[in-house]
Coordinates of C-alpha atoms and ligand atoms in Angstrom, one line a residue:
M1 CA -40.2 -0.1 123.1
S2 CA -41.3 3.9 123.8
F3 CA -44.9 4.7 122.4
S4 CA -45.7 8.7 122.2
P5 CA -47.6 9.9 120.0
R6 CA -48.6 13.2 121.1
K7 CA -44.6 13.5 119.4
T8 CA -45.1 11.2 116.5
A9 CA -48.8 11.0 115.4
L10 CA -49.9 14.1 116.7
T11 CA -47.5 16.0 115.1
P12 CA -47.5 16.6 111.4
G13 CA -43.9 15.8 109.7
S14 CA -42.9 16.4 106.3
G15 CA -45.2 15.8 104.9
A16 CA -46.3 20.2 105.9
P17 CA -48.0 22.2 103.4
K18 CA -45.5 23.9 100.5
P19 CA -46.4 26.4 99.1
R20 CA -47.0 24.7 95.3
S21 CA -47.5 25.8 92.0
K22 CA -50.6 25.7 89.6
G23 CA -51.8 22.2 89.2
T24 CA -48.7 20.2 91.5
P25 CA -49.2 18.4 94.5
D26 CA -48.4 21.3 97.4
N27 CA -46.6 18.8 100.2
P28 CA -44.0 15.1 99.5
L29 CA -46.2 13.1 100.7
A30 CA -48.8 14.0 97.9
A31 CA -46.3 13.8 95.3
E32 CA -45.2 10.5 96.0
L33 CA -49.2 9.6 96.0
T34 CA -49.5 10.9 92.6
R35 CA -45.9 9.1 91.4
S36 CA -47.1 5.6 93.1
L37 CA -51.0 5.3 92.7
G38 CA -51.3 7.5 89.7
P39 CA -53.3 10.9 89.8
R40 CA -57.1 9.6 89.6
K41 CA -56.6 7.3 92.4
V42 CA -55.1 10.7 93.7
L43 CA -56.5 14.2 95.7
S44 CA -53.7 16.5 96.0
N45 CA -55.9 20.1 95.7
P46 CA -56.6 21.7 98.1
S47 CA -60.1 22.9 97.7
E48 CA -60.2 19.1 97.1
R49 CA -59.0 18.0 100.7
R50 CA -60.5 20.0 102.3
N51 CA -63.8 18.2 101.1
Y52 CA -62.5 14.9 103.5
R53 CA -62.2 17.3 106.9
Y54 CA -65.1 16.5 108.1
D55 CA -68.4 13.9 109.4
A56 CA -71.7 14.2 110.4
I57 CA -70.7 15.8 113.5
Q58 CA -67.3 17.0 113.6
F59 CA -64.5 19.2 111.2
G60 CA -60.5 19.0 111.6
A61 CA -57.6 19.1 109.8
T62 CA -57.6 19.5 106.5
P63 CA -55.6 15.8 104.7
L64 CA -52.3 16.6 102.8
A65 CA -53.5 14.2 100.2
V66 CA -56.8 12.2 99.7
V67 CA -56.1 8.3 98.3
L68 CA -58.8 6.9 97.0
P69 CA -58.3 3.0 96.9
E70 CA -59.7 0.4 93.8
N71 CA -57.7 -2.5 95.9
T72 CA -56.4 -3.4 99.1
A73 CA -53.2 -3.2 97.2
D74 CA -53.7 0.8 96.2
V75 CA -54.5 0.3 100.2
V76 CA -50.8 -0.3 101.3
T77 CA -49.3 2.0 98.4
A78 CA -50.3 5.3 100.9
V79 CA -50.1 3.4 104.4
R80 CA -47.0 2.2 103.6
A81 CA -46.3 6.5 101.8
A82 CA -47.8 7.3 105.0
R83 CA -45.4 6.1 106.9
A84 CA -42.0 7.5 105.6
A85 CA -43.8 10.7 105.7
G86 CA -44.5 10.8 109.6
V87 CA -47.7 11.7 109.1
P88 CA -51.2 9.5 110.4
V89 CA -53.5 7.5 107.7
V90 CA -57.0 7.9 108.6
G91 CA -59.4 5.8 107.2
R92 CA -63.0 7.1 105.6
G93 CA -66.4 5.6 104.1
A94 CA -69.5 7.9 103.3
A95 CA -68.5 10.0 106.5
S96 CA -72.2 9.9 108.2
G97 CA -70.3 9.3 111.1
L98 CA -71.9 10.7 115.2
S99 CA -68.9 10.4 116.8
G100 CA -66.2 13.1 115.1
G101 CA -64.4 9.5 113.7
A102 CA -63.5 10.2 110.1
A103 CA -62.6 13.7 110.7
P104 CA -58.6 13.6 111.0
A105 CA -57.4 15.0 114.3
L106 CA -53.8 16.5 112.1
P107 CA -53.6 17.0 109.0
G108 CA -51.8 13.2 106.4
L109 CA -53.6 10.8 104.6
V110 CA -57.2 10.4 104.6
L111 CA -58.5 6.8 102.3
S112 CA -61.7 7.1 101.0
F113 CA -62.6 3.8 100.6
T114 CA -66.0 5.1 98.1
R115 CA -64.5 3.1 95.3
M116 CA -64.0 0.0 97.0
T117 CA -66.9 -1.7 95.9
R118 CA -67.2 -5.3 95.4
L119 CA -69.6 -7.1 96.6
E120 CA -70.2 -11.1 96.2
V121 CA -72.6 -12.6 97.6
F122 CA -72.7 -16.9 97.4
P123 CA -75.9 -17.9 98.5
Q124 CA -75.1 -21.9 99.4
R125 CA -73.3 -20.5 102.2
R126 CA -75.5 -18.1 103.1
E127 CA -72.3 -15.2 102.8
A128 CA -70.8 -12.0 100.6
R129 CA -67.6 -10.5 100.8
A130 CA -67.5 -6.6 100.6
Q131 CA -64.6 -4.7 100.2
A132 CA -64.9 -1.8 102.8
G133 CA -66.7 0.6 100.3
V134 CA -69.7 -1.0 99.9
V135 CA -73.1 0.6 101.2
T136 CA -74.6 -1.0 103.7
L137 CA -78.0 -1.6 101.6
S138 CA -76.3 -3.0 98.7
V139 CA -75.9 -5.8 100.7
T140 CA -79.8 -7.0 101.2
E141 CA -80.2 -6.2 97.6
A142 CA -77.5 -8.2 96.5
A143 CA -78.9 -11.3 98.8
R144 CA -82.9 -10.5 98.1
P145 CA -82.5 -12.0 94.9
H146 CA -81.6 -15.2 96.3
G147 CA -83.8 -14.9 99.7
L148 CA -81.7 -13.7 101.8
I149 CA -80.7 -10.4 104.0
Y150 CA -78.0 -8.7 105.3
P151 CA -80.0 -7.6 109.1
P152 CA -77.8 -5.2 110.4
D153 CA -79.9 -2.2 109.8
P154 CA -78.5 2.1 110.9
A155 CA -80.9 4.4 109.7
S156 CA -78.1 6.2 108.0
F157 CA -77.4 2.8 105.4
R158 CA -78.5 4.4 102.2
T159 CA -75.3 5.6 102.2
S160 CA -72.9 3.6 105.5
T161 CA -70.1 2.1 104.3
I162 CA -69.6 -0.9 105.5
G163 CA -66.0 -0.4 106.9
G164 CA -67.6 2.6 108.2
N165 CA -70.3 0.0 110.7
L166 CA -67.0 -2.2 111.4
G167 CA -66.1 0.9 112.0
E168 CA -68.3 1.4 114.5
N169 CA -69.7 -1.8 115.3
A170 CA -72.8 0.4 113.8
G171 CA -76.1 -1.1 115.4
G172 CA -80.4 -0.4 114.5
P173 CA -83.8 -1.0 115.6
L174 CA -83.0 -4.4 114.1
C175 CA -80.1 -5.0 116.7
F176 CA -82.1 -6.5 119.5
K177 CA -83.3 -9.2 118.1
Y178 CA -81.8 -10.2 115.3
G179 CA -77.6 -8.2 116.7
V180 CA -75.5 -5.5 115.7
T181 CA -72.8 -5.1 112.4
G182 CA -70.5 -7.3 114.4
D183 CA -72.8 -10.6 115.0
Y184 CA -72.1 -10.3 111.2
V185 CA -68.4 -10.6 110.5
K186 CA -67.0 -13.8 109.6
G187 CA -64.2 -12.5 108.8
L188 CA -61.9 -9.8 107.5
Q189 CA -59.4 -8.7 106.2
F190 CA -56.9 -5.7 107.1
V191 CA -54.1 -3.3 106.4
D192 CA -51.8 -2.8 109.6
A193 CA -50.2 1.3 109.6
D194 CA -47.2 -1.4 108.1
G195 CA -49.1 -1.6 105.3
D196 CA -49.0 -5.3 105.9
V197 CA -52.2 -8.1 105.4
Y198 CA -54.2 -10.0 106.7
E199 CA -56.6 -12.3 106.1
L200 CA -57.9 -13.0 109.8
T201 CA -61.3 -15.2 110.5
R202 CA -63.5 -15.1 113.8
D203 CA -60.9 -17.4 115.7
A204 CA -59.0 -17.6 119.0
Y205 CA -57.8 -15.0 119.9
D206 CA -60.9 -12.9 118.2
L207 CA -58.5 -10.3 116.0
A208 CA -61.3 -9.5 114.1
G209 CA -63.6 -9.3 116.7
L210 CA -61.2 -6.6 117.8
L211 CA -61.2 -4.7 115.1
I212 CA -64.7 -4.2 115.1
G213 CA -65.8 -1.4 116.7
S214 CA -62.6 0.5 116.5
E215 CA -62.7 3.1 114.6
G216 CA -59.6 2.5 112.4
T217 CA -57.6 3.0 114.7
L218 CA -56.3 -0.9 115.2
G219 CA -56.0 -1.7 111.3
L220 CA -57.5 0.1 108.0
I221 CA -60.6 -2.9 107.0
T222 CA -60.8 -3.8 103.5
E223 CA -63.0 -6.7 102.8
A224 CA -65.7 -8.5 105.1
T225 CA -67.0 -11.9 104.4
L226 CA -70.9 -11.2 106.4
R227 CA -73.5 -13.6 107.3
L228 CA -76.6 -13.5 105.7
T229 CA -79.7 -15.0 106.6
P230 CA -83.3 -15.2 104.8
P231 CA -85.8 -12.6 105.4
P232 CA -88.4 -13.4 108.1
K233 CA -91.4 -14.1 106.7
Y234 CA -94.0 -12.3 109.0
T235 CA -94.1 -9.3 110.2
R236 CA -96.5 -7.1 112.9
T237 CA -96.6 -3.6 113.9
L238 CA -97.9 -1.6 117.0
L239 CA -97.5 2.2 118.1
A240 CA -98.4 2.4 122.1
S241 CA -98.4 6.1 123.9
F242 CA -97.9 5.9 126.8
A243 CA -98.2 9.1 129.4
E244 CA -94.9 9.1 130.4
V245 CA -91.2 7.5 129.6
G246 CA -91.5 5.6 133.0
E247 CA -94.9 3.3 131.5
C248 CA -92.8 3.2 128.8
A249 CA -89.3 1.6 129.5
E250 CA -92.2 -0.3 132.0
A251 CA -94.2 -1.7 129.7
V252 CA -90.9 -3.0 127.6
S253 CA -89.4 -4.7 130.8
R254 CA -92.9 -7.1 131.3
A255 CA -92.9 -8.1 127.1
I256 CA -89.5 -9.1 127.7
A257 CA -90.5 -10.8 130.7
T258 CA -92.6 -12.6 129.1
G259 CA -90.8 -14.5 126.6
A260 CA -91.1 -12.4 123.4
V261 CA -88.6 -11.4 121.7
P262 CA -89.5 -8.0 119.7
A263 CA -87.9 -7.8 116.6
K264 CA -87.4 -4.0 117.2
L265 CA -88.7 -2.1 119.8
E266 CA -87.6 1.9 119.7
F267 CA -88.8 4.6 122.2
M268 CA -89.3 8.0 122.0
D269 CA -90.4 11.0 123.6
A270 CA -93.0 13.8 123.3
A271 CA -89.9 16.1 121.5
C272 CA -89.4 14.3 119.3
T273 CA -92.9 12.7 118.6
N274 CA -93.7 16.5 117.4
A275 CA -90.8 17.2 115.5
V276 CA -92.1 14.2 113.8
E277 CA -95.6 15.2 113.6
D278 CA -94.4 18.6 112.5
Y279 CA -92.1 17.6 109.9
L280 CA -95.0 14.2 108.4
A281 CA -98.4 14.8 109.8
L282 CA -98.6 11.2 109.9
G283 CA -101.0 11.1 112.7
L284 CA -98.5 10.2 115.5
P285 CA -99.8 10.8 119.3
R286 CA -99.2 15.0 120.4
D287 CA -99.8 14.5 123.6
A288 CA -98.5 11.1 124.2
G289 CA -95.1 11.9 126.7
A290 CA -92.8 8.2 125.1
V291 CA -94.0 6.9 121.9
L292 CA -92.9 3.4 121.4
L293 CA -92.8 1.2 118.4
V294 CA -92.2 -2.5 118.3
D295 CA -92.4 -5.0 115.3
T296 CA -92.6 -8.7 116.3
D297 CA -91.3 -11.3 112.9
G298 CA -90.6 -15.0 112.5
D299 CA -90.9 -17.0 109.8
D300 CA -94.3 -19.2 111.8
L301 CA -97.5 -16.5 111.6
E302 CA -99.1 -17.6 114.8
T303 CA -96.1 -17.4 117.1
V304 CA -95.2 -13.2 115.6
E305 CA -99.2 -13.1 116.2
E306 CA -98.8 -14.3 120.0
E307 CA -95.8 -12.1 120.5
R308 CA -97.7 -9.0 119.2
A309 CA -100.0 -10.3 122.5
L310 CA -97.8 -10.5 124.6
V311 CA -96.2 -7.1 123.6
E312 CA -99.9 -5.6 123.6
A313 CA -101.0 -7.1 126.5
A314 CA -97.3 -5.4 128.4
C315 CA -98.0 -1.6 126.9
R316 CA -102.1 -1.9 128.3
E317 CA -100.9 -3.2 131.5
A318 CA -98.2 -0.6 132.0
G319 CA -99.8 1.8 131.6
G320 CA -100.5 2.8 127.5
T321 CA -103.1 2.7 124.7
V322 CA -102.1 0.5 121.9
R323 CA -102.3 1.4 117.5
R324 CA -102.1 -1.5 115.6
A325 CA -100.2 -1.2 112.2
A326 CA -103.8 -2.6 110.0
T327 CA -101.6 -2.4 106.9
D328 CA -98.2 -2.8 105.7
A329 CA -98.4 0.5 104.1
E330 CA -100.0 2.0 107.7
A331 CA -97.1 -0.1 109.2
A332 CA -94.5 1.5 107.0
A333 CA -96.1 4.8 108.1
L334 CA -94.5 4.5 111.1
W335 CA -91.6 3.2 110.5
Q336 CA -90.6 6.4 108.5
A337 CA -91.7 8.1 111.7
R338 CA -88.7 6.8 113.1
R339 CA -86.3 7.3 110.3
S340 CA -87.5 10.8 109.7
V341 CA -86.4 11.6 113.1
S342 CA -82.8 13.2 111.7
P343 CA -84.6 16.4 108.5
A344 CA -87.1 16.0 111.5
L345 CA -85.2 17.4 114.1
G346 CA -83.0 19.5 112.1
R347 CA -86.0 21.7 111.2
I348 CA -85.9 23.2 115.0
R349 CA -82.1 23.6 114.9
P350 CA -79.0 23.3 111.7
Q351 CA -77.1 21.8 113.5
R352 CA -77.3 18.9 117.0
M353 CA -74.8 16.6 118.7
N354 CA -75.9 13.3 119.0
E355 CA -75.5 11.2 122.1
D356 CA -75.7 6.9 122.0
I357 CA -75.4 6.3 125.8
V358 CA -76.8 2.6 126.8
V359 CA -78.1 2.1 130.8
P360 CA -79.8 -0.4 132.2
R361 CA -83.0 -0.4 131.1
S362 CA -84.1 -0.4 134.4
A363 CA -83.0 2.7 134.8
L364 CA -83.7 5.2 131.2
P365 CA -87.5 6.6 133.3
E366 CA -85.1 7.6 134.9
V367 CA -82.3 8.7 133.2
V368 CA -84.6 10.4 130.5
R369 CA -86.0 12.6 133.1
E370 CA -82.9 13.9 134.2
I371 CA -81.4 14.6 131.4
R372 CA -84.3 16.9 130.1
A373 CA -84.2 18.3 133.2
L374 CA -80.6 19.8 131.9
G375 CA -81.9 20.2 128.5
D376 CA -84.2 22.6 129.9
A377 CA -81.7 24.0 132.7
S378 CA -79.4 24.4 129.6
G379 CA -81.8 26.2 127.3
L380 CA -80.9 24.2 124.4
P381 CA -83.7 21.8 122.7
V382 CA -82.7 17.9 123.9
V383 CA -84.8 15.7 122.1
Q384 CA -84.8 12.4 123.0
F385 CA -85.5 8.0 121.7
G386 CA -83.4 5.3 120.6
H387 CA -83.5 1.1 120.9
I388 CA -85.2 0.9 124.1
G389 CA -85.2 -2.8 124.1
D390 CA -81.7 -2.2 124.5
G391 CA -80.8 0.9 126.8
N392 CA -79.4 2.6 123.6
L393 CA -81.1 6.7 124.0
H394 CA -80.2 9.1 121.6
P395 CA -80.8 12.0 123.4
N396 CA -79.9 14.7 121.1
I397 CA -79.0 18.0 121.6
L398 CA -80.6 20.8 119.0
F399 CA -78.0 24.6 118.8
D400 CA -77.6 26.8 116.1
P401 CA -73.9 27.5 116.4
R402 CA -74.9 31.1 115.0
R403 CA -77.5 31.7 118.5
E404 CA -75.4 29.0 120.9
S405 CA -72.3 28.4 122.3
S406 CA -70.2 25.6 121.6
E407 CA -69.0 25.8 125.6
A408 CA -73.1 25.1 126.5
V409 CA -73.5 21.9 124.0
H410 CA -71.1 20.7 125.0
D411 CA -71.1 21.3 128.7
L412 CA -74.6 19.5 128.8
A413 CA -73.7 16.1 126.2
H414 CA -70.7 16.3 129.7
R415 CA -74.1 16.3 132.1
I416 CA -75.4 14.1 129.7
A417 CA -72.2 11.5 129.8
L418 CA -72.0 12.3 133.8
V419 CA -75.9 10.5 134.2
A420 CA -74.8 7.5 132.1
I421 CA -71.9 6.7 134.6
R422 CA -73.9 7.1 137.0
H423 CA -76.3 5.3 136.3
G424 CA -74.6 2.1 135.3
G425 CA -74.1 2.7 132.0
V426 CA -71.5 3.3 129.3
L427 CA -70.5 6.1 127.2
S428 CA -71.6 4.9 123.2
G429 CA -73.6 2.5 122.1
E430 CA -73.2 2.5 118.8
H431 CA -71.9 5.5 117.1
G432 CA -68.7 5.2 118.6
I433 CA -66.5 7.3 121.1
G434 CA -64.3 9.5 118.4
T435 CA -63.4 13.2 119.2
M436 CA -66.8 13.3 120.4
K437 CA -66.7 10.8 123.9
R438 CA -62.9 10.5 123.9
P439 CA -63.4 14.0 127.0
F440 CA -65.4 11.5 129.1
M441 CA -63.3 7.9 129.1
R442 CA -61.1 8.9 131.7
E443 CA -65.5 9.0 134.0
A444 CA -66.2 6.1 132.0
V445 CA -63.2 4.0 132.5
D446 CA -61.5 3.1 135.1
P447 CA -57.4 3.9 134.4
V448 CA -56.0 0.1 134.4
T449 CA -58.4 -0.2 132.5
L450 CA -57.9 2.9 129.5
A451 CA -54.1 1.1 130.2
A452 CA -55.8 -2.4 129.4
L453 CA -56.6 -0.9 125.8
W454 CA -53.7 1.2 125.6
D455 CA -51.9 -1.6 125.7
V456 CA -53.2 -3.0 123.1
K457 CA -52.9 0.5 120.5
R458 CA -49.5 -0.4 121.8
A459 CA -49.6 -3.6 120.5
L460 CA -51.1 -3.0 117.2
D461 CA -50.1 0.2 116.0
P462 CA -46.9 1.3 117.6
A463 CA -46.1 4.4 116.1
G464 CA -49.8 6.0 116.9
R465 CA -50.5 6.7 113.6
L466 CA -54.3 5.0 112.6
N467 CA -56.3 6.9 113.3
P468 CA -54.3 9.1 115.8
G469 CA -57.0 11.3 118.5
K470 CA -59.5 8.9 118.6
I471 CA -61.0 7.1 121.2
L472 CA -58.4 6.9 123.9
P473 CA -57.5 10.6 126.2
D474 CA -54.2 11.0 125.9
E475 CA -51.9 11.7 128.6
D476 CA -53.0 8.2 128.9
V477 CA -49.6 7.4 126.7
E478 CA -47.4 9.1 129.3
A479 CA -48.8 7.8 132.7
H480 CA -48.9 4.3 131.0
A481 CA -45.9 4.5 128.8
H482 CA -43.3 1.4 128.9
P483 CA -40.0 2.4 128.8
Ligands
FAD1 C1 -79.0 10.3 109.5 C2 -77.8 9.6 110.6 C3 -78.4 8.6 110.6 C4 -78.0 7.5 111.7 N1 -78.2 6.5 112.2 C5 -77.1 5.4 112.8 C6 -77.8 4.1 113.5 O1 -79.6 3.6 113.1 N2 -77.3 3.1 113.6 C7 -75.8 3.4 113.3 O2 -74.8 2.6 114.8 N3 -75.1 4.6 113.4 C8 -76.1 5.1 113.0 N4 -75.7 6.7 112.2 C9 -74.1 7.1 112.4 C10 -73.7 6.7 111.2 O3 -74.3 6.5 109.9 C11 -73.0 4.9 111.3 O4 -72.1 5.2 112.7 C12 -72.3 4.5 110.1 O5 -71.3 2.5 110.9 C13 -71.2 5.1 109.5 O6 -70.3 4.2 108.1 P1 -69.6 5.8 107.3 O7 -69.5 4.8 106.3 O8 -70.2 6.9 107.2 O9 -68.3 6.1 108.1 P2 -67.3 7.2 108.2 O10 -68.0 8.4 108.9 O11 -66.6 7.0 106.7 O12 -66.5 5.8 109.1 C14 -66.7 6.0 110.9 C15 -65.3 4.9 111.6 O13 -65.0 4.2 110.6 C16 -63.7 4.4 110.5 N5 -63.4 3.8 109.1 C17 -64.4 3.8 108.3 N6 -63.9 2.5 106.8 C18 -63.0 3.1 108.2 C19 -62.0 0.6 107.4 N7 -62.0 1.0 105.8 N8 -61.4 0.3 107.6 C20 -61.3 0.9 109.2 N9 -62.1 2.2 109.8 C21 -63.0 2.0 109.0 C22 -64.1 5.9 110.5 O14 -61.9 6.6 110.3 C23 -64.2 6.9 112.1 O15 -64.0 6.7 112.9 C24 -77.1 7.8 111.4 C25 -75.6 8.6 111.0 C26 -77.1 9.3 110.9 C27 -76.1 10.6 110.2

């Protein structure tokens, strides 16, 4: 079978908009969906549809129709209508994504999962079954009365959805000890490009694992079975300050070498700390070159405090000074600082490009320094923070589109990606590739591996209809097309 998303999915088909009379869908796809699903589940009005062309970082094409499915059967109906119309399908949760994943590359169908919010907790099995549109935080809120939590904790957890979390394999500060979204998925249901429904467990071939992190390019996840755990009984928090980031990375390596497994290890550079301090005045050390926020946790208080002591000692040996959070309120204030990075940066420039590189921890000091130098040379403010325990760094390029050219921003993003690649790292730890990092994929992934990724895409989405224009560079379709 030949495969050419350029000719098929990337070309809007019979669904192209036509002039319309008021109140009538202006294209055949919207008309068909309104007929089959009813007007309550379909947005066909152009001004409504325009609201579904972006995520948190990128604008895309206005969809021809937006469907708000309430169950898997609605998803099947919508996907089959899109197939008949020959147009692409893009899944969308809360659109908080930071790589352009939910922004359609072409006009087509957007499936917005926000009405699929059924959530059931099974305490005996320590499981929850969630529809794709369930907000991340709701899972823990529903589980807590049963003495359970759902650990994956992206900073966006008050708005992001389970479908979007699975789409990106989202992580958060807790991922160092507890893992990322995929580690909590016991099974999932998805709808393929033909509208067929699959019920998967984490078995041989782990097809569910393939869907997780595939950014809606291999299938549309409709439900997932999630693993719940009891919360740790005790948590201890500390803030360490360092003259420079090398000391901070050294402290983390030393701490981990002791055998301690902190729950959270979060790094902020001086620009980041000062941005948060300007915003909230929490008493963070403005003169520190780098700060490290650490939680140790567990059910045995002695072990938790022992681990904290080991981390403290490692920080001091590396040249840092340590402040313990004496109360829960103090610990909450310190974590509020970390959670407030996004709004704090928004006060410096209205927009930002949030990179998400992962590099070996030993390379972090050099990587942070190189990125700082690139930022200085470009004249664009660059702020760095991240989950340092995993080597996951978020260099944020701050910009004002009225004053700063998008070419300059993209050029800097590219240079930052190249720093990660040169140091043996990867483009994304948790935000996905989307459209934002897709142009760098050729430099990050060797041709043989890219061809294998295309083989996977072809196997599950032969017509290239699922979220085209994401992750995989197109030219490879032609280079590696099979007769
Ligand atoms: C302030 C802020 C802080 C953030 N912090 C973090 C963080 O700490 N860690 C982190 O990992 N991310 C973070 N993010 C990024 C973002 O919140 C996550 O990627 C999140 O998982 C996206 O969820 P969503 O529901 O908004 O998905 P969307 O943005 O709507 O979609 C994300 C991707 O998943 C696909 N998708 C959506 N639903 C489905 C579905 N049902 N089936 C298949 N594919 C689907 C989309 O097509 C898209 O490719 C942050 C974002 C913001 C704005």
